Short mmCIF file of C-alpha atoms in Angstrom, two decimals:
data_model
loop_
_atom_site.label_atom_id
_atom_site.label_comp_id
_atom_site.label_asym_id
_atom_site.label_seq_id
_atom_site.Cartn_x
_atom_site.Cartn_y
_atom_site.Cartn_z
CA MET A 99 134.06 90.84 83.45
CA GLY A 100 131.31 90.18 82.10
CA ASP A 101 131.61 86.33 82.44
CA ASN A 102 131.90 86.78 86.26
CA MET A 103 129.00 88.85 86.76
CA GLU A 104 127.17 86.33 84.42
CA MET A 105 128.42 83.08 86.59
CA SER A 106 126.92 85.42 89.50
CA GLU A 107 123.60 85.73 88.42
CA TYR A 108 123.68 81.94 86.96
CA GLN A 109 124.50 81.30 90.32
CA GLN A 110 121.85 83.25 92.02
CA LEU A 111 119.50 81.16 90.08
CA PHE A 112 121.11 77.90 91.03
CA LEU A 113 120.73 78.58 94.82
CA SER A 114 117.26 80.33 94.04
CA GLU A 115 116.04 76.93 92.69
CA ALA A 116 117.58 74.58 94.98
CA GLU A 117 116.15 76.00 98.36
CA GLU A 118 112.90 75.58 96.61
CA LEU A 119 113.73 72.11 95.38
CA VAL A 120 115.03 70.86 99.21
CA ASP A 121 112.13 72.52 100.65
CA SER A 122 109.87 70.51 98.28
CA LEU A 123 111.35 67.09 99.17
CA ASN A 124 111.12 67.61 102.83
CA ARG A 125 107.44 68.54 102.25
CA VAL A 126 106.64 65.20 100.32
CA LEU A 127 108.75 63.45 102.69
CA VAL A 128 106.65 64.39 105.28
CA LYS A 129 103.66 63.33 103.63
CA LEU A 130 105.63 60.04 102.11
CA GLU A 131 105.94 58.99 106.27
CA ASN A 132 102.70 59.50 106.54
CA GLU A 133 101.62 57.17 103.31
CA PRO A 134 104.61 54.97 102.21
CA ASP A 135 103.00 53.30 99.93
CA ASN A 136 101.95 56.30 97.69
CA LEU A 137 103.74 55.92 94.10
CA SER A 138 102.59 59.78 93.07
CA LEU A 139 104.90 60.97 96.09
CA LEU A 140 107.63 58.80 95.18
CA ASN A 141 107.33 59.69 91.57
CA GLU A 142 107.07 63.79 92.52
CA LEU A 143 110.65 62.68 95.20
CA PHE A 144 112.05 60.92 92.31
CA ARG A 145 111.38 64.15 89.94
CA TYR A 146 113.06 66.77 92.44
CA SER A 147 116.13 65.06 93.28
CA HIS A 148 116.57 64.45 89.62
CA THR A 149 116.39 67.99 88.97
CA LEU A 150 118.73 69.08 91.92
CA LYS A 151 120.82 66.04 90.67
CA SER A 152 120.84 67.84 87.07
CA MET A 153 121.78 71.34 88.72
CA ALA A 154 124.39 70.21 90.73
CA GLN A 155 126.10 68.26 88.33
CA ALA A 156 125.65 71.62 85.61
CA MET A 157 127.26 73.93 88.37
CA GLY A 158 130.29 71.83 89.16
CA TYR A 159 128.68 71.48 92.62
CA ASP A 160 130.14 67.60 92.91
CA ASN A 161 129.19 66.72 96.88
CA MET A 162 125.64 67.72 96.04
CA ALA A 163 125.32 65.86 92.73
CA LYS A 164 126.91 62.85 94.43
CA LEU A 165 124.43 62.84 96.83
CA THR A 166 121.14 63.36 95.05
CA HIS A 167 122.34 60.56 92.93
CA SER A 168 122.41 58.19 95.94
CA MET A 169 118.93 59.33 96.73
CA GLU A 170 117.63 58.56 93.06
CA ALA A 171 119.37 55.50 92.89
CA ALA A 172 117.36 55.05 96.04
CA LEU A 173 114.21 55.75 95.07
CA SER A 174 114.39 53.99 91.86
CA LEU A 175 114.16 50.96 93.84
CA LEU A 176 111.24 52.22 95.95
CA ARG A 177 109.28 53.46 93.46
CA SER A 178 110.20 49.82 91.07
CA GLY A 179 108.54 47.91 94.61
CA GLN A 180 112.16 45.94 95.30
CA LEU A 181 112.17 48.17 98.70
CA LYS A 182 109.69 48.98 100.90
CA LEU A 183 110.45 52.62 102.97
CA GLN A 184 111.03 51.65 106.97
CA ARG A 185 111.73 54.95 109.17
CA ASP A 186 116.00 54.48 109.20
CA THR A 187 115.41 55.14 105.26
CA VAL A 188 113.09 58.07 106.18
CA ASP A 189 115.22 59.42 108.26
CA LEU A 190 118.92 58.84 106.11
CA PHE A 191 116.28 61.02 103.50
CA PHE A 192 115.99 63.91 106.15
CA LYS A 193 119.42 63.74 106.90
CA SER A 194 120.51 64.18 103.35
CA MET A 195 118.11 67.18 103.08
CA ASP A 196 119.75 68.62 105.96
CA ILE A 197 123.75 68.01 104.05
CA LEU A 198 121.95 69.87 100.85
CA ARG A 199 120.66 72.63 102.90
CA ALA A 200 123.83 73.33 104.75
CA ILE A 201 125.75 72.93 101.51
CA ILE A 202 123.71 75.53 99.68
CA GLN A 203 123.74 77.71 102.60
CA GLY A 204 128.14 77.57 102.60
CA VAL A 205 127.81 78.59 98.85
CA LYS A 206 124.85 81.34 99.66
CA LYS A 207 127.85 82.85 102.42
CA LYS A 208 130.81 82.26 99.76
CA LYS A 209 131.94 80.16 102.48
CA PRO A 210 131.72 76.56 100.91
CA GLU A 211 131.86 74.09 103.77
CA LYS A 212 134.14 70.95 102.67
CA ILE A 213 130.72 68.65 104.07
CA ASP A 214 131.53 64.80 103.62
CA VAL A 215 128.76 63.09 102.49
CA SER A 216 130.76 59.76 101.89
CA SER A 217 128.54 58.20 105.40
CA LEU A 218 125.13 58.86 103.53
CA ILE A 219 126.19 57.00 100.11
CA SER A 220 127.36 54.69 101.87
CA ARG A 221 124.55 54.30 103.51
CA PHE A 222 122.14 54.68 100.45
CA GLU A 223 124.36 51.70 98.52
CA GLY A 224 124.08 49.56 101.79
CA ILE A 225 120.42 49.48 101.19
CA ALA A 226 120.76 49.22 97.16
CA SER A 227 122.57 46.48 97.64
CA ASP A 228 120.49 44.67 100.58
CA VAL A 229 118.40 44.04 97.32
CA SER A 230 119.50 41.38 95.20
CA ASP A 231 117.52 39.15 92.17
CA VAL A 232 115.48 41.73 90.93
CA SER A 233 113.17 40.50 88.55
CA GLU A 234 112.28 40.86 85.29
CA SER A 235 108.88 41.84 85.96
CA LYS A 236 109.46 44.28 88.28
CA GLU A 237 111.85 46.07 86.51
CA LYS A 238 109.35 45.69 83.80
CA ASN A 239 106.90 47.33 86.09
CA ARG A 240 109.32 50.16 86.87
CA VAL A 241 110.11 50.94 83.47
CA GLU A 242 106.23 51.29 82.87
CA THR A 243 106.13 53.66 85.79
CA ASP A 244 108.83 55.87 84.44
CA GLU A 245 106.67 56.06 81.27
CA SER A 246 103.88 56.79 83.08
CA ILE A 247 104.93 60.38 83.82
CA PRO A 248 104.97 62.74 80.83
CA ALA A 249 107.85 64.86 80.72
CA THR A 250 105.80 67.70 77.94
CA ALA A 251 107.77 70.90 77.56
CA SER A 252 105.78 73.78 77.83
CA GLU A 253 106.19 77.59 77.32
CA PRO A 254 107.71 78.93 80.26
CA GLN A 255 105.09 81.24 82.29
CA ALA A 256 107.60 82.99 84.38
CA VAL A 257 111.35 84.12 84.60
CA ARG A 258 113.81 84.00 87.15
CA VAL A 259 114.96 88.20 88.66
CA PRO A 260 116.91 88.63 91.26
CA LEU A 261 115.29 90.40 93.99
CA THR A 262 118.03 92.72 94.33
CA ARG A 263 116.93 94.28 90.70
CA LEU A 264 112.63 94.42 91.95
CA ASP A 265 114.21 96.61 95.40
CA SER A 266 115.79 99.15 92.63
CA LEU A 267 113.12 98.79 89.95
CA MET A 268 110.09 99.73 93.07
CA ASP A 269 112.57 102.89 94.40
CA LEU A 270 112.41 103.97 90.81
CA SER A 271 108.83 103.45 90.79
CA GLY A 272 108.58 105.25 94.17
CA GLU A 273 110.62 108.11 93.20
CA LEU A 274 108.49 108.56 89.91
CA ALA A 275 105.42 108.91 91.57
CA ILE A 276 107.20 111.54 93.99
CA ASN A 277 108.01 113.95 91.07
CA ASN A 278 104.98 112.94 89.58
CA SER A 279 103.07 114.23 92.68
CA ARG A 280 105.55 117.61 93.03
CA LEU A 281 104.77 118.29 88.36
CA LEU A 282 100.77 118.08 89.93
CA ASN A 283 101.22 120.97 92.59
CA ILE A 284 103.17 122.82 89.65
CA SER A 285 101.10 122.22 86.86
CA GLN A 286 97.44 123.22 89.21
CA GLY A 287 99.56 126.89 88.82
CA ILE A 288 100.01 127.24 85.09
CA ASP A 289 96.71 127.72 83.13
CA ASN A 290 97.65 125.43 80.14
CA LYS A 291 94.96 122.72 79.09
CA ASN A 292 98.05 120.55 77.45
CA LEU A 293 99.61 120.44 80.41
CA LYS A 294 97.32 119.47 82.88
CA ASP A 295 95.80 116.73 80.44
CA THR A 296 99.93 115.46 80.31
CA VAL A 297 99.97 115.43 83.47
CA ALA A 298 97.21 113.70 84.54
CA GLN A 299 97.80 111.03 82.02
CA VAL A 300 101.09 110.51 83.10
CA SER A 301 99.73 110.85 86.93
CA ARG A 302 97.48 107.73 85.40
CA LEU A 303 100.46 105.61 84.16
CA VAL A 304 102.59 106.16 87.28
CA SER A 305 99.76 104.62 89.18
CA GLN A 306 99.52 101.55 87.06
CA LEU A 307 103.11 101.32 87.18
CA GLN A 308 103.30 101.57 90.41
CA ASP A 309 100.75 98.72 91.15
CA GLN A 310 101.76 96.08 88.76
CA VAL A 311 105.78 96.29 90.79
CA MET A 312 104.11 96.01 93.56
CA GLN A 313 102.03 92.94 92.22
CA ILE A 314 105.34 91.93 91.02
CA ARG A 315 107.29 91.98 94.66
CA LEU A 316 103.83 89.49 96.19
CA VAL A 317 105.46 86.50 96.67
CA PRO A 318 103.31 83.45 97.47
CA LEU A 319 103.42 82.63 101.25
CA GLU A 320 104.59 79.06 100.20
CA TYR A 321 107.86 80.87 99.77
CA ILE A 322 108.48 80.80 103.95
CA PHE A 323 105.71 78.07 104.60
CA ALA A 324 107.62 75.21 102.68
CA PRO A 325 109.78 74.13 105.60
CA TYR A 326 107.06 73.96 108.45
CA PRO A 327 106.13 70.45 107.39
CA ARG A 328 109.27 69.13 108.29
CA LEU A 329 110.03 71.76 111.02
CA ILE A 330 106.53 70.85 112.66
CA ARG A 331 107.60 66.19 112.45
CA ASP A 332 110.86 67.36 113.66
CA MET A 333 109.52 69.31 116.93
CA ALA A 334 107.05 66.63 117.46
CA ALA A 335 109.15 63.81 117.33
CA SER A 336 111.64 65.36 120.19
CA GLU A 337 108.35 66.24 122.32
CA ASN A 338 107.31 62.52 122.27
CA LYS A 339 104.00 64.38 120.36
CA GLU A 340 101.91 62.93 117.00
CA VAL A 341 100.96 66.04 115.17
CA GLU A 342 99.75 66.71 111.99
CA LEU A 343 99.77 70.47 109.93
CA ILE A 344 97.80 71.68 107.36
CA ILE A 345 98.70 74.31 106.00
CA GLU A 346 95.62 76.24 103.67
CA GLY A 347 95.90 79.83 101.53
CA SER A 348 99.84 79.06 100.52
CA HIS A 349 99.07 80.80 97.16
CA ILE A 350 98.36 84.17 98.41
CA GLY A 351 100.98 86.68 98.09
CA LEU A 352 102.60 88.86 100.74
CA ASP A 353 105.45 91.38 100.19
CA ARG A 354 108.82 89.17 100.17
CA THR A 355 110.35 92.07 102.40
CA ILE A 356 107.31 90.99 105.23
CA GLN A 357 107.63 87.67 104.80
CA GLU A 358 110.90 87.67 105.51
CA GLU A 359 110.42 89.81 108.68
CA ILE A 360 107.22 87.63 109.82
CA ASN A 361 109.00 84.30 109.28
CA GLU A 362 110.62 84.46 112.96
CA PRO A 363 107.28 85.47 114.59
CA LEU A 364 105.50 82.19 112.48
CA LEU A 365 107.99 79.62 114.27
CA HIS A 366 107.49 81.41 117.83
CA LEU A 367 104.12 80.49 117.12
CA LEU A 368 104.37 77.07 115.67
CA LYS A 369 106.55 75.95 118.46
CA ASN A 370 104.37 77.07 121.27
CA ALA A 371 101.47 75.27 119.72
CA VAL A 372 103.84 72.29 119.43
CA ILE A 373 105.56 72.62 122.95
CA HIS A 374 102.65 74.17 125.79
CA GLY A 375 99.57 73.86 123.27
CA ILE A 376 98.90 69.97 122.29
CA GLU A 377 99.36 67.70 124.74
CA LYS A 378 100.38 64.11 125.02
CA PRO A 379 98.59 61.21 123.57
CA GLN A 380 98.03 60.13 126.48
CA GLN A 381 96.42 62.97 128.10
CA ARG A 382 94.73 63.64 124.39
CA GLU A 383 93.37 60.44 124.82
CA SER A 384 92.09 60.74 128.38
CA LEU A 385 90.10 64.17 126.95
CA LYS A 386 88.70 61.75 124.31
CA LYS A 387 90.47 63.82 121.47
CA PRO A 388 92.41 62.19 118.81
CA ILE A 389 95.62 61.38 119.82
CA LYS A 390 97.23 62.63 116.99
CA GLY A 391 97.26 66.58 117.59
CA ARG A 392 96.46 69.71 114.90
CA ILE A 393 98.43 73.05 114.30
CA ARG A 394 96.81 75.19 111.36
CA ILE A 395 98.58 77.82 109.44
CA GLU A 396 95.59 79.29 107.33
CA ALA A 397 96.26 82.78 104.91
CA LYS A 398 93.88 84.62 103.59
CA ARG A 399 93.46 88.37 101.49
CA GLU A 400 91.09 91.10 103.57
CA ARG A 401 91.26 93.78 100.74
CA ASN A 402 94.89 95.44 101.58
CA HIS A 403 95.85 93.48 104.20
CA VAL A 404 96.92 89.57 104.75
CA ILE A 405 95.25 87.80 107.93
CA ILE A 406 97.55 84.75 109.26
CA GLU A 407 96.32 82.53 111.58
CA VAL A 408 98.18 79.83 113.86
CA SER A 409 95.98 77.62 115.30
CA ASP A 410 95.84 74.35 117.40
CA ASP A 411 93.26 71.49 118.81
CA GLY A 412 95.55 71.74 122.31
CA ALA A 413 94.83 72.34 125.95
CA GLY A 414 94.20 76.06 125.25
CA ILE A 415 94.91 79.02 127.68
CA ASP A 416 93.43 79.69 131.21
CA ILE A 417 92.45 83.25 130.99
CA GLU A 418 91.87 82.97 135.37
CA GLU A 419 95.49 82.06 135.26
CA ILE A 420 96.83 85.10 132.99
CA LYS A 421 94.79 87.35 135.13
CA LYS A 422 96.44 86.20 138.62
CA ILE A 423 100.50 86.10 136.60
CA ALA A 424 99.59 89.35 135.65
CA VAL A 425 98.63 91.13 139.53
CA LYS A 426 101.07 89.13 140.80
CA LYS A 427 103.83 90.29 138.94
CA GLY A 428 102.51 93.75 139.14
CA ILE A 429 101.75 93.80 135.08
CA ILE A 430 98.64 95.58 135.84
CA HIS A 431 96.02 96.05 138.73
CA GLU A 432 93.68 94.12 139.60
CA GLU A 433 90.80 96.91 139.32
CA GLU A 434 92.26 97.71 135.53
CA LEU A 435 91.09 93.72 135.27
CA LEU A 436 87.54 94.84 134.98
CA SER A 437 87.50 97.38 132.15
CA LEU A 438 89.64 94.51 129.84
CA GLY A 439 87.75 91.99 127.63
CA PRO A 440 89.32 88.25 127.24
CA LYS A 441 91.28 88.83 124.27
CA GLU A 442 92.72 91.86 126.13
CA ILE A 443 93.69 90.19 129.03
CA LEU A 444 95.05 87.32 126.56
CA LEU A 445 96.91 89.53 124.94
CA ILE A 446 98.67 90.73 128.18
CA THR A 447 100.72 87.35 127.85
CA THR A 448 102.32 89.78 125.02
CA SER A 449 103.51 92.31 127.61
CA PRO A 450 107.93 91.86 127.93
CA GLY A 451 107.19 91.17 131.81
CA TYR A 452 104.92 88.26 131.60
CA SER A 453 106.34 86.98 128.23
CA GLY A 454 110.26 86.78 129.91
CA ALA A 455 108.22 84.49 132.95
CA LYS A 456 109.45 81.08 131.99
CA LYS A 457 107.46 79.07 134.34
CA VAL A 458 104.44 80.75 134.50
CA THR A 459 103.99 81.09 130.88
CA GLU A 460 104.37 77.43 130.35
CA THR A 461 101.69 76.91 133.03
CA ALA A 462 99.30 78.94 131.14
CA GLY A 463 100.39 77.50 127.95
CA MET A 464 101.92 79.93 126.26
CA GLY A 465 105.66 79.87 126.23
CA VAL A 466 108.01 82.67 126.18
CA GLY A 467 108.70 84.73 123.26
CA LEU A 468 105.22 86.76 122.62
CA ASN A 469 106.55 90.20 122.76
CA VAL A 470 108.82 89.08 120.30
CA VAL A 471 105.84 88.35 118.14
CA ARG A 472 104.06 91.28 119.02
CA THR A 473 106.91 93.50 118.20
CA LYS A 474 107.60 92.44 115.61
CA VAL A 475 104.28 92.37 114.06
CA GLU A 476 103.71 95.96 115.17
CA SER A 477 106.92 97.10 113.91
CA PHE A 478 105.48 97.33 110.37
CA GLY A 479 101.66 98.01 110.80
CA GLY A 480 100.67 94.53 111.35
CA ALA A 481 98.50 93.43 114.72
CA LEU A 482 98.53 90.63 116.88
CA SER A 483 95.31 88.99 118.66
CA ILE A 484 94.35 85.83 120.30
CA ASP A 485 91.41 83.65 120.50
CA THR A 486 91.44 80.70 122.94
CA ASN A 487 89.40 78.28 124.65
CA VAL A 488 90.44 76.04 127.19
CA ASN A 489 90.39 71.80 126.04
CA GLU A 490 90.03 72.89 122.75
CA GLY A 491 92.91 75.02 121.72
CA THR A 492 94.28 78.09 120.78
CA ALA A 493 94.34 80.92 117.84
CA CYS A 494 97.27 83.33 116.99
CA ILE A 495 95.78 86.11 114.43
CA ILE A 496 98.34 88.04 112.65
CA LYS A 497 97.19 90.73 110.43
CA LEU A 498 99.53 92.35 108.53
CA PRO A 499 99.61 95.34 105.61
CA VAL A 500 100.30 93.32 102.26
CA THR A 501 102.87 95.39 101.27
CA MET A 502 105.53 97.82 102.98
CA ALA A 503 106.03 100.08 99.67
CA MET A 504 102.69 102.36 99.97
CA ILE A 505 100.44 102.61 102.35
CA GLN A 506 97.53 104.76 102.76
CA THR A 507 98.21 107.06 104.87
CA VAL A 508 96.14 110.19 107.02
CA LEU A 509 98.29 113.40 106.86
CA VAL A 510 98.14 115.55 110.38
CA GLU A 511 100.29 118.81 111.03
CA VAL A 512 102.30 119.19 114.16
CA ALA A 513 103.80 122.42 114.85
CA ASN A 514 104.02 123.33 110.66
CA GLU A 515 105.40 119.99 110.51
CA THR A 516 103.54 116.89 108.24
CA TYR A 517 103.31 113.29 109.63
CA CYS A 518 102.08 110.28 108.31
CA ILE A 519 99.57 107.87 110.04
CA PRO A 520 98.88 104.65 108.72
CA LEU A 521 95.49 104.23 108.04
CA SER A 522 95.23 100.48 108.95
CA LEU A 523 95.25 101.51 112.65
CA ILE A 524 93.13 104.25 112.86
CA ASP A 525 89.86 103.99 114.09
CA ARG A 526 88.76 107.60 113.50
CA THR A 527 89.42 111.00 113.21
CA ILE A 528 87.70 113.48 116.01
CA LYS A 529 87.57 117.34 117.37
CA VAL A 530 86.70 117.63 120.98
CA ALA A 531 86.06 120.60 123.16
CA SER A 532 89.02 121.40 125.15
CA ALA A 533 87.16 121.21 128.32
CA ALA A 534 85.59 117.08 127.56
CA ILE A 535 89.57 116.44 127.97
CA LYS A 536 90.51 115.49 132.13
CA ASN A 537 93.28 114.63 134.28
CA MET A 538 93.74 111.29 135.45
CA GLU A 539 96.84 109.88 137.06
CA HIS A 540 98.64 111.80 135.24
CA GLU A 541 97.67 111.14 132.07
CA GLN A 542 95.16 113.02 129.72
CA VAL A 543 92.04 111.50 128.68
CA ILE A 544 88.72 111.56 127.55
CA ILE A 545 85.67 109.89 127.74
CA TYR A 546 84.95 107.78 124.32
CA GLU A 547 82.48 105.72 123.35
CA ASP A 548 81.77 104.86 127.29
CA THR A 549 85.59 103.75 128.01
CA VAL A 550 88.64 105.98 129.22
CA LEU A 551 90.51 106.91 126.41
CA PRO A 552 94.63 107.91 127.21
CA LEU A 553 95.36 110.61 124.86
CA ILE A 554 99.44 111.18 123.83
CA GLY A 555 100.24 115.05 122.44
CA LEU A 556 102.20 114.98 119.87
CA ARG A 557 103.60 118.01 120.55
CA GLN A 558 104.96 116.81 123.98
CA ARG A 559 106.39 113.62 122.62
CA PHE A 560 108.15 115.12 120.10
CA GLY A 561 109.60 117.78 122.00
CA PHE A 562 108.09 121.08 120.18
CA PRO A 563 106.31 123.65 122.20
CA LEU A 564 102.65 123.04 123.46
CA GLN A 565 100.01 125.05 121.91
CA LYS A 566 98.76 128.16 122.46
CA ARG A 567 95.07 127.97 123.57
CA GLY A 568 92.41 129.98 123.52
CA ALA A 569 88.77 130.12 125.51
CA LYS A 570 87.74 126.41 126.01
CA THR A 571 85.03 126.28 123.78
CA ASP A 572 89.23 125.36 121.63
CA PHE A 573 87.96 122.30 119.90
CA ILE A 574 91.37 119.78 119.69
CA SER A 575 91.86 117.31 117.24
CA ILE A 576 92.59 113.89 117.63
CA VAL A 577 93.54 110.60 115.44
CA VAL A 578 92.12 107.84 117.35
CA VAL A 579 94.56 104.74 117.13
CA ASP A 580 93.88 101.37 117.69
CA THR A 581 96.45 98.40 117.93
CA GLY A 582 94.52 95.33 119.11
CA ASP A 583 94.34 95.21 122.02
CA LYS A 584 94.87 99.06 123.17
CA ARG A 585 93.49 102.35 122.11
CA ALA A 586 94.91 105.74 122.48
CA GLY A 587 93.73 109.17 120.79
CA LEU A 588 97.26 111.22 119.03
CA ILE A 589 96.42 115.10 120.00
CA VAL A 590 97.31 116.89 116.71
CA ASP A 591 97.17 120.43 115.62
CA SER A 592 94.82 119.46 112.62
CA PHE A 593 94.21 117.44 109.77
CA SER A 594 95.71 117.01 106.12
CA GLY A 595 93.94 114.81 104.67
CA GLN A 596 94.46 111.49 103.29
CA GLN A 597 97.09 110.11 100.74
CA GLU A 598 98.66 106.81 99.77
CA ILE A 599 102.70 107.47 100.15
CA VAL A 600 105.69 105.52 99.30
CA VAL A 601 107.65 104.15 102.21
CA LYS A 602 111.03 105.17 102.75
CA PRO A 603 113.28 102.98 105.72
CA LEU A 604 115.12 104.92 108.07
CA THR A 605 119.02 104.72 107.88
CA GLY A 606 122.33 106.25 109.89
CA VAL A 607 121.44 107.92 112.84
CA LEU A 608 117.68 108.32 112.05
CA LYS A 609 117.14 104.30 112.81
CA LYS A 610 117.16 105.15 116.56
CA LEU A 611 114.34 107.98 116.52
CA LYS A 612 111.19 107.08 118.72
CA GLY A 613 107.89 107.03 117.27
CA VAL A 614 108.65 106.87 113.70
CA SER A 615 109.07 103.78 111.55
CA GLY A 616 110.09 105.41 108.29
CA ALA A 617 109.68 108.30 106.22
CA THR A 618 108.23 109.50 102.51
CA ILE A 619 108.53 112.76 100.33
CA LEU A 620 105.11 114.39 99.68
CA GLY A 621 104.24 116.27 96.64
CA ARG A 622 105.65 119.55 97.31
CA GLY A 623 108.88 117.69 98.04
CA LYS A 624 108.82 118.11 101.97
CA ALA A 625 109.94 115.15 104.22
CA ALA A 626 107.48 113.45 106.30
CA PHE A 627 108.26 111.07 109.09
CA ILE A 628 105.43 108.38 109.49
CA ILE A 629 104.54 107.54 112.91
CA ASP A 630 105.30 104.09 114.88
CA VAL A 631 101.60 103.67 116.56
CA GLY A 632 102.54 100.76 118.30
CA ASP A 633 105.73 102.15 119.58
CA MET A 634 103.71 105.49 121.37
CA VAL A 635 100.36 103.77 122.50
CA SER A 636 103.19 101.51 124.19
CA SER A 637 105.46 103.28 125.72
CA ARG A 638 102.91 106.06 126.92
CA GLY A 639 103.21 107.45 130.08
#
C-alpha cells in the first residue's frame, strides 16, 4: 500500500513537470521559428528535451523517452550548425509536442493510449542521415557549445505539493478561522483578561496562517499562459494571417481554482482576436498597418484583484453596427440606447440573443462566445469590460478576485436571515425614503446620481413575505451594486457590517439555488448564503 501511494505521488509530480516542460518546449519553439539562428533558444530546447527524456526513462514511459531522444539528436545537429532549421523540421517538432501531450493526457486519465511514435522517430532519423561528413571543427564547436552551458547545482528553492493537499490545508485553515470567530464571541461574554488576551493572540495567528495559505494557493499566470503562443501560431496559420503574441505579467499570482475557470474565457477572447479582430495581411497593408498583427495579454495586480487585458491592433468594433443589430433583434429599445455610454453598448454583445447570432457578430467583428465569457467571469465575482476604436483594435478587460477562498463582504439582514454581498461589486450602501421609490414599467426605481436605478427586493426574490412599513417617512436600506455595465439597488432589511468570510461552495441540491453563489459560516456558527450579484442583476424583471 505504501509503495503504491509513493508511486502515485511520483507519477503526479512527473505529470505536472512533464506538462510544464512540453509547454516550455512549445513556447521556445514558437520563438525559434522567428529566430532560427538563435543559439540560446536551441540550447534551451535541448535542455528541456533532455530533461523530459531523462524523466520518461526513469518512469518507464518508453514511447516518450524514444521520441524525446530523437528530438534531442536533431537538436544536437541544429546546435552544432550541421543542420539548418527548415519549416518542415519546425512542423515535425510541433507535431512531436502534440504527441507528447497526448501521451501525458493518457497517463493522467489512467487510460494510456497506444500511440505509435515510430513514424516521427523515422522522420527525425531521416534528418540525421541527411547530415554527413561532419568535420572535426564542427564537432569541436559542438562540444564547446555544450561546455558553455553551465550545469551548476543549487539548493532547492521550491517543492512540489499535490494540489489536493493545498485544498485540504485551505479547508482546515478556513474551519480554524470559523471556530476562532465563535471563540471570540464566546470570550466577549466572559470577564477574564487572560482568556481575552489569549484569544486575541490566537486570532492574529489564525489570520497570518490564512494569509500564508492563500499565498501558497496563488499560482503564476504562466500556468495557463504557457500554451497560448503555440495556439496563436496555429490559429493564425489556419487563417492565413501573421500574428505576434505578446504576454506581460505572467508572473502575477492568481488562485489556481480561478485560473482553471478563466482559461476557457481567455481562449474565447484570443480566438475572437485572431479570427475577427486581426485583418488579413493585404487589408492591413492597405490600411498602412504592419502586416503582422499584434495580440497582447497583460496581467497586473490591483489590491485584491487581478486585471487581465486581452487586446489586439485589428479592425475594432463598429458601435453603430451594434446598435442596429441590438434594436433589430429586440435586445434593447431604441430609446434605451440614448442613455447608454459606449462601453455599455459594447457589452450588449455579451447578451445571449446577440452572442448567439453568428453572422451578425462576425459583421461587428466580435465572434461568438462573449456571453460565455461574461457569464463565467461574473460567476466568481469578476467583471468584464470592452474598449474599442475602429481600425485601431479592441481590448477586453477582465477583473478577477485574487482568490475565491476568502473574500471581503458586506453583511445584510433579510427576513431575519443574514446574507453576504461581495464588496468588490458594491458601489455603496444608501438609505432612501419610501416616498422616493417610484414604479416604472412594472419595476421599482429610484433616481440615483441623475440616472434611473432599478431596484430588486431580496425579500421578494427569495420568497419571504414583504416587510410591513409605517408612515411614508420610513427609510429603506439599499445596496447599490455594479457589474460593469449594469447597476441595480438590492433592497434589504438592514446592514450588519463588513466581514472577510471563508467561501464554501454549494453542493447537491443547493447548487441549483438561483441568486446565490456559495455559503459561509459566520462567527456565531450561523450559516449564510453569498449573493450572486451577476445573476440577480441580469435576471431582474
